[in-house]
XYZ file of N, CA and C in Angstrom:
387
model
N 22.712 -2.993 -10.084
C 22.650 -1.620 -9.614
C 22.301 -0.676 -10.759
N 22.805 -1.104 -11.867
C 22.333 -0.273 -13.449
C 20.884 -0.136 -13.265
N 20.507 -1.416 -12.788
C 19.014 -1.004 -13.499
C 18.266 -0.707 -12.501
N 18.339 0.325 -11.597
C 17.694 0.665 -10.279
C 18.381 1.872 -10.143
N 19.457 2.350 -10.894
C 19.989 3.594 -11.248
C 20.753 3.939 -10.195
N 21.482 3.240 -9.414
C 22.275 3.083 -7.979
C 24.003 3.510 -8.483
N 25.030 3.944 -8.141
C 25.747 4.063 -7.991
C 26.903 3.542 -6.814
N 27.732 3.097 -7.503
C 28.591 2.583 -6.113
C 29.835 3.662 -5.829
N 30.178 3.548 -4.675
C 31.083 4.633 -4.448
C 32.373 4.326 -3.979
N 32.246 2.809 -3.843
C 33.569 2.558 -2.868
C 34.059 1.358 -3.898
N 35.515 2.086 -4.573
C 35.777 1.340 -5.673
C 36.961 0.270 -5.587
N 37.379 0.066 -4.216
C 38.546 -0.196 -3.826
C 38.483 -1.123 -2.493
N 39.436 -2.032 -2.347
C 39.144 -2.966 -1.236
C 39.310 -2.397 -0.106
N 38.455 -2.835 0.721
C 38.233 -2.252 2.529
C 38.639 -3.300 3.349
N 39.323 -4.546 2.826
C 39.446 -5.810 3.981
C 40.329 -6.524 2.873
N 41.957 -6.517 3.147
C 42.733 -7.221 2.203
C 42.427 -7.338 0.458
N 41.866 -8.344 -0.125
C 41.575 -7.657 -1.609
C 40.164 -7.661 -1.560
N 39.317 -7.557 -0.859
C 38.107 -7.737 -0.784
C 37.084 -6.382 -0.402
N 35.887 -6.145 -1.535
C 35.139 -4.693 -1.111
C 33.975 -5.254 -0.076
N 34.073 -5.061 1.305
C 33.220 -5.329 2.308
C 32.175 -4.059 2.715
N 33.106 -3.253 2.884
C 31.680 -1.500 2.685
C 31.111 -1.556 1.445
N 29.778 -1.088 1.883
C 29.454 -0.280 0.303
C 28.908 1.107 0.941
N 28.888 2.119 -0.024
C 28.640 3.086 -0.460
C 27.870 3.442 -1.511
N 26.140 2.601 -1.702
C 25.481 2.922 -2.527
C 24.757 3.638 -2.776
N 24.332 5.060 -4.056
C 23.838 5.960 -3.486
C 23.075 6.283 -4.932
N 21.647 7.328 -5.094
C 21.247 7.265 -6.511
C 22.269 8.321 -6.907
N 22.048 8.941 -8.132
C 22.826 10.201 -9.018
C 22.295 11.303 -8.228
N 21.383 11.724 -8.075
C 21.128 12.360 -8.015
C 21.245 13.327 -6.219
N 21.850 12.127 -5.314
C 22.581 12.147 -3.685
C 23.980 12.732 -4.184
N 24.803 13.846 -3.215
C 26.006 14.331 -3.626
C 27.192 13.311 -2.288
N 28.017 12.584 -2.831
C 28.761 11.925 -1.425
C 30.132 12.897 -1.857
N 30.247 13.075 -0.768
C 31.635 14.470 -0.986
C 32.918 13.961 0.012
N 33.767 13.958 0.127
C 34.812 13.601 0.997
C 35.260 12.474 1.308
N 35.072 11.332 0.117
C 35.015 10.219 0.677
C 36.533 9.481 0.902
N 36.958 8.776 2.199
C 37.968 8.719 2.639
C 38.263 7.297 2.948
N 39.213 6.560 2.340
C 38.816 5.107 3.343
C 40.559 4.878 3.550
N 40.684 4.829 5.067
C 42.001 4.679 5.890
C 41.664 3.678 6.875
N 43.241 3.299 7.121
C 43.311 2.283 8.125
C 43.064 3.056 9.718
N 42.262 3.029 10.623
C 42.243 3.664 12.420
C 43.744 3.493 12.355
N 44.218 4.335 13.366
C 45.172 4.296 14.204
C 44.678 4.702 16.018
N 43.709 4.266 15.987
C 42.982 4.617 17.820
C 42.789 3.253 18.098
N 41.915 2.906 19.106
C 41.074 1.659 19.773
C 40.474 2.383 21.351
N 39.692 1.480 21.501
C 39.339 1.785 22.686
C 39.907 0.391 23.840
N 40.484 1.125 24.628
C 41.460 -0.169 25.320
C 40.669 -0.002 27.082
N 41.355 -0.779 27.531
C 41.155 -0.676 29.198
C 41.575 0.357 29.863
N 41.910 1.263 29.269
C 42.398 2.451 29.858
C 41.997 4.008 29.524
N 41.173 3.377 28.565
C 40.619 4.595 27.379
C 40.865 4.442 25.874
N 41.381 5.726 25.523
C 41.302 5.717 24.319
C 43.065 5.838 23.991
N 43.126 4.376 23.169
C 44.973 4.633 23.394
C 44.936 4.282 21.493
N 46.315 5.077 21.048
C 46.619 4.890 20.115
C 47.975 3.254 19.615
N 47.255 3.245 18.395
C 48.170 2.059 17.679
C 48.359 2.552 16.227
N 49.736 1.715 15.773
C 49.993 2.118 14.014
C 49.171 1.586 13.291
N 48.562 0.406 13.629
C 47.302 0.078 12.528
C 46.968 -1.281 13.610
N 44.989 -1.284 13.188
C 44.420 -2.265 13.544
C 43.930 -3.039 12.819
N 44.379 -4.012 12.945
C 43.601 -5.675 11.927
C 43.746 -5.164 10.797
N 43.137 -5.494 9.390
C 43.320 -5.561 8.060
C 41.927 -4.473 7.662
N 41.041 -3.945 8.307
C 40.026 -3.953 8.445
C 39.575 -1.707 7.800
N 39.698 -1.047 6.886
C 40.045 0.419 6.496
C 38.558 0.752 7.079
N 38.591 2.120 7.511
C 37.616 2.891 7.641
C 37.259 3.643 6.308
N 35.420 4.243 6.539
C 35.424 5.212 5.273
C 34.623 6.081 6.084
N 34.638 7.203 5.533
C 34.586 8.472 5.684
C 33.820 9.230 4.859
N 32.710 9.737 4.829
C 32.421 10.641 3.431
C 31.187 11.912 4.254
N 30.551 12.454 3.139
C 29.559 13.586 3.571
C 28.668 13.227 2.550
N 27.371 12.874 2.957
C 26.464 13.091 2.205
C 25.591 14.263 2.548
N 25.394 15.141 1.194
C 24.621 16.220 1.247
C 23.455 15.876 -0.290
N 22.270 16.244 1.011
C 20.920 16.168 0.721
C 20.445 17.902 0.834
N 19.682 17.533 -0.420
C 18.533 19.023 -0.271
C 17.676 18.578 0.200
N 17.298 20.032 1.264
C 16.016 19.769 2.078
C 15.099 20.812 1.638
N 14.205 20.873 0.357
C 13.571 21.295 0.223
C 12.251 22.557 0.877
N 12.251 21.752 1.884
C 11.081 22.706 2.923
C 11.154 22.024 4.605
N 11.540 22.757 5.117
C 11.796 22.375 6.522
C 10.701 22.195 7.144
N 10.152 23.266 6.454
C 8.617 24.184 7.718
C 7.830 22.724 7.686
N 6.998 22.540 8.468
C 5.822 21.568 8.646
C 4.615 22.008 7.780
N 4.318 20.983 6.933
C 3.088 21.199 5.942
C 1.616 20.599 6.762
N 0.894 21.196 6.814
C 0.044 20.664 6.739
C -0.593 19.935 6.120
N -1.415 18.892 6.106
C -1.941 17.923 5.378
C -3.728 18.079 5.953
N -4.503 18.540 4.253
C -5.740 18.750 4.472
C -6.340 17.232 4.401
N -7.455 17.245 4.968
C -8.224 15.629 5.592
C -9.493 16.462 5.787
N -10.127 14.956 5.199
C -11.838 15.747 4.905
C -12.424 14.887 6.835
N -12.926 15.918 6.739
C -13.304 16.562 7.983
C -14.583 15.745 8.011
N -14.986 14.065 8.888
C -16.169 13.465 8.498
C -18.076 13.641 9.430
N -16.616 14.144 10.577
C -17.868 14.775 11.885
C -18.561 15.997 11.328
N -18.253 16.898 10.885
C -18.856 17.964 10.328
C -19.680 17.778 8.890
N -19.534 16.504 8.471
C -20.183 16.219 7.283
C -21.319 16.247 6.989
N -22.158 16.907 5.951
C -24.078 16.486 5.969
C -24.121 15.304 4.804
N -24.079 14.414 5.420
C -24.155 13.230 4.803
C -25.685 12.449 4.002
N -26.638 13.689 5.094
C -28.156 13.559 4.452
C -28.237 13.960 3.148
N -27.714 15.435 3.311
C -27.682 16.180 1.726
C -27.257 15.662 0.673
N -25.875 14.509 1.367
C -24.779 14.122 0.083
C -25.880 12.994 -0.448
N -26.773 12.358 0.363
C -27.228 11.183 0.436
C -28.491 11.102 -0.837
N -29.062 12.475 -0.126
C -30.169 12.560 -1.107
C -29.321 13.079 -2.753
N -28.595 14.057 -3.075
C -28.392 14.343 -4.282
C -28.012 12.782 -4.541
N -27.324 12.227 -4.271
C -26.823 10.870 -5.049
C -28.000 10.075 -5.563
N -29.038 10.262 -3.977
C -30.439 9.285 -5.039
C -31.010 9.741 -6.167
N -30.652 11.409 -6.209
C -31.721 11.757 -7.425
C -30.776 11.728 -8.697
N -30.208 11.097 -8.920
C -28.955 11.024 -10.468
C -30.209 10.095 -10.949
N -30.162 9.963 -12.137
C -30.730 9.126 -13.095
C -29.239 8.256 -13.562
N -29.389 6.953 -12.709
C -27.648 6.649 -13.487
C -28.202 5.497 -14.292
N -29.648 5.057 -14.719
C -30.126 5.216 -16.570
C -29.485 5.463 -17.534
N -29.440 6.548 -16.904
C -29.366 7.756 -18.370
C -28.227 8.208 -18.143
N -27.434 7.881 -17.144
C -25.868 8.339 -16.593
C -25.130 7.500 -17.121
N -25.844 6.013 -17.230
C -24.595 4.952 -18.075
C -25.035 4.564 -19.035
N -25.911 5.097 -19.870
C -27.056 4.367 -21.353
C -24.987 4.772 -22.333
N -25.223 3.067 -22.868
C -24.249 2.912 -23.883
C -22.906 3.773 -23.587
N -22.797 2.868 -22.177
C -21.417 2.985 -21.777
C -20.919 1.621 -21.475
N -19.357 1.266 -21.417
C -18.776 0.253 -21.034
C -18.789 0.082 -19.135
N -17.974 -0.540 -19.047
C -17.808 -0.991 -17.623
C -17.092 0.560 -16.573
N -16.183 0.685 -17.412
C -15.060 1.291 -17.157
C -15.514 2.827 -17.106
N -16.073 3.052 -18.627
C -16.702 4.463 -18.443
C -17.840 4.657 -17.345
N -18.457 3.602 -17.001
C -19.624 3.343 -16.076
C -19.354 3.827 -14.378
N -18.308 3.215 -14.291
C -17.354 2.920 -12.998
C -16.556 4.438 -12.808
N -16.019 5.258 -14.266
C -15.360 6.472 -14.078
C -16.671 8.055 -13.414
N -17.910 7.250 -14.257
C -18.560 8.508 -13.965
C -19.441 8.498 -12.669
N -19.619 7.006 -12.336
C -20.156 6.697 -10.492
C -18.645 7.642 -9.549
N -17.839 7.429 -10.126
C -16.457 7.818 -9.272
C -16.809 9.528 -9.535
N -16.778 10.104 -10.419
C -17.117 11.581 -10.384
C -17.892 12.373 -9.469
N -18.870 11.467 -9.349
C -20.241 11.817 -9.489
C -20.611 11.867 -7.615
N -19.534 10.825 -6.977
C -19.036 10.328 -5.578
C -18.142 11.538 -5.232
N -17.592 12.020 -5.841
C -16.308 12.855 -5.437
C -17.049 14.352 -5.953
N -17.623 14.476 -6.867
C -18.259 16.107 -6.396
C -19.161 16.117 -5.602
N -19.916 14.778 -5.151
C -20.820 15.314 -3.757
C -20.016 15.461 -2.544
N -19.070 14.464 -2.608
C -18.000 14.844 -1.351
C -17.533 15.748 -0.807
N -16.879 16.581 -2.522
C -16.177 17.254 -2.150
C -17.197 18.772 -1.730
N -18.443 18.625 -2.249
C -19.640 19.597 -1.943
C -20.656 19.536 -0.309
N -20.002 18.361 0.248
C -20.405 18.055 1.250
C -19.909 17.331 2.543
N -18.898 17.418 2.096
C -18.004 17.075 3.822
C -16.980 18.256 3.330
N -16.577 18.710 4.623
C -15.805 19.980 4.870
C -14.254 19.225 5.001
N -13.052 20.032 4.555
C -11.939 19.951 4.774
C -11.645 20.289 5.985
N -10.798 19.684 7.121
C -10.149 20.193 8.244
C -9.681 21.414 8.122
């Protein structure tokens, strides 16, 4: 759990000497109230009837409080492919000299500036939703 930065919360046996709940949570989750008791309810043939304790077996109890940053619904922009002029994008791409676009470059630099070069016609020629 150290090395995944996890925290345990339930430090104490829940079933005779034995920890059967867990309560694992990162640092940075707040668990507030945490409670672990034996029921004194059941649900019987008659409803809901009370007893002094059931089986060996503790309840837990806690509050986790989370920040919720932004409730509102974000939109998410998406390139828009029906409205695209794909002729225009088509032709600027043929006229690159990629010669003289990759003269005494590696693989990598080769591959970074085809990727540029893809993504400003894109982004110059298909429309965002």
């Amino acid at each position: 759990m150290n090395t995944n930065s996890l925290r345990r919360h339930i430090n104490e046996p829940t079933r005779r000497n034995n920890i059967l709940d867990l309560v694992i949570a990162t640092p940075d989750l707040s668990i507030n109230g945490l409670e672990q008791w034996f029921p004194n309810f059941f649900v019987g043939t008659t409803g809901l009837e009370v007893a002094d304790k059931i089986g060996d077996h503790q309840m837990i109890d806690f509050t986790l409080e989370v920040d919720d940053p932004d409730t509102r619904t974000q939109q998410k922009q998406a390139l828009d492919y029906k409205r695209a002029n794909f002729e225009l994008m088509k032709e600027k791409l043929e006229n690159i000299n990629y010669k003289l676009l990759m003269r005494n470059k590696n693989a990598e630099e080769c591959y970074m500036k085809l990727k540029e070069k893809i993504a400003t016609a894109t982004e110059h020629h298909i429309l965002m939703k």
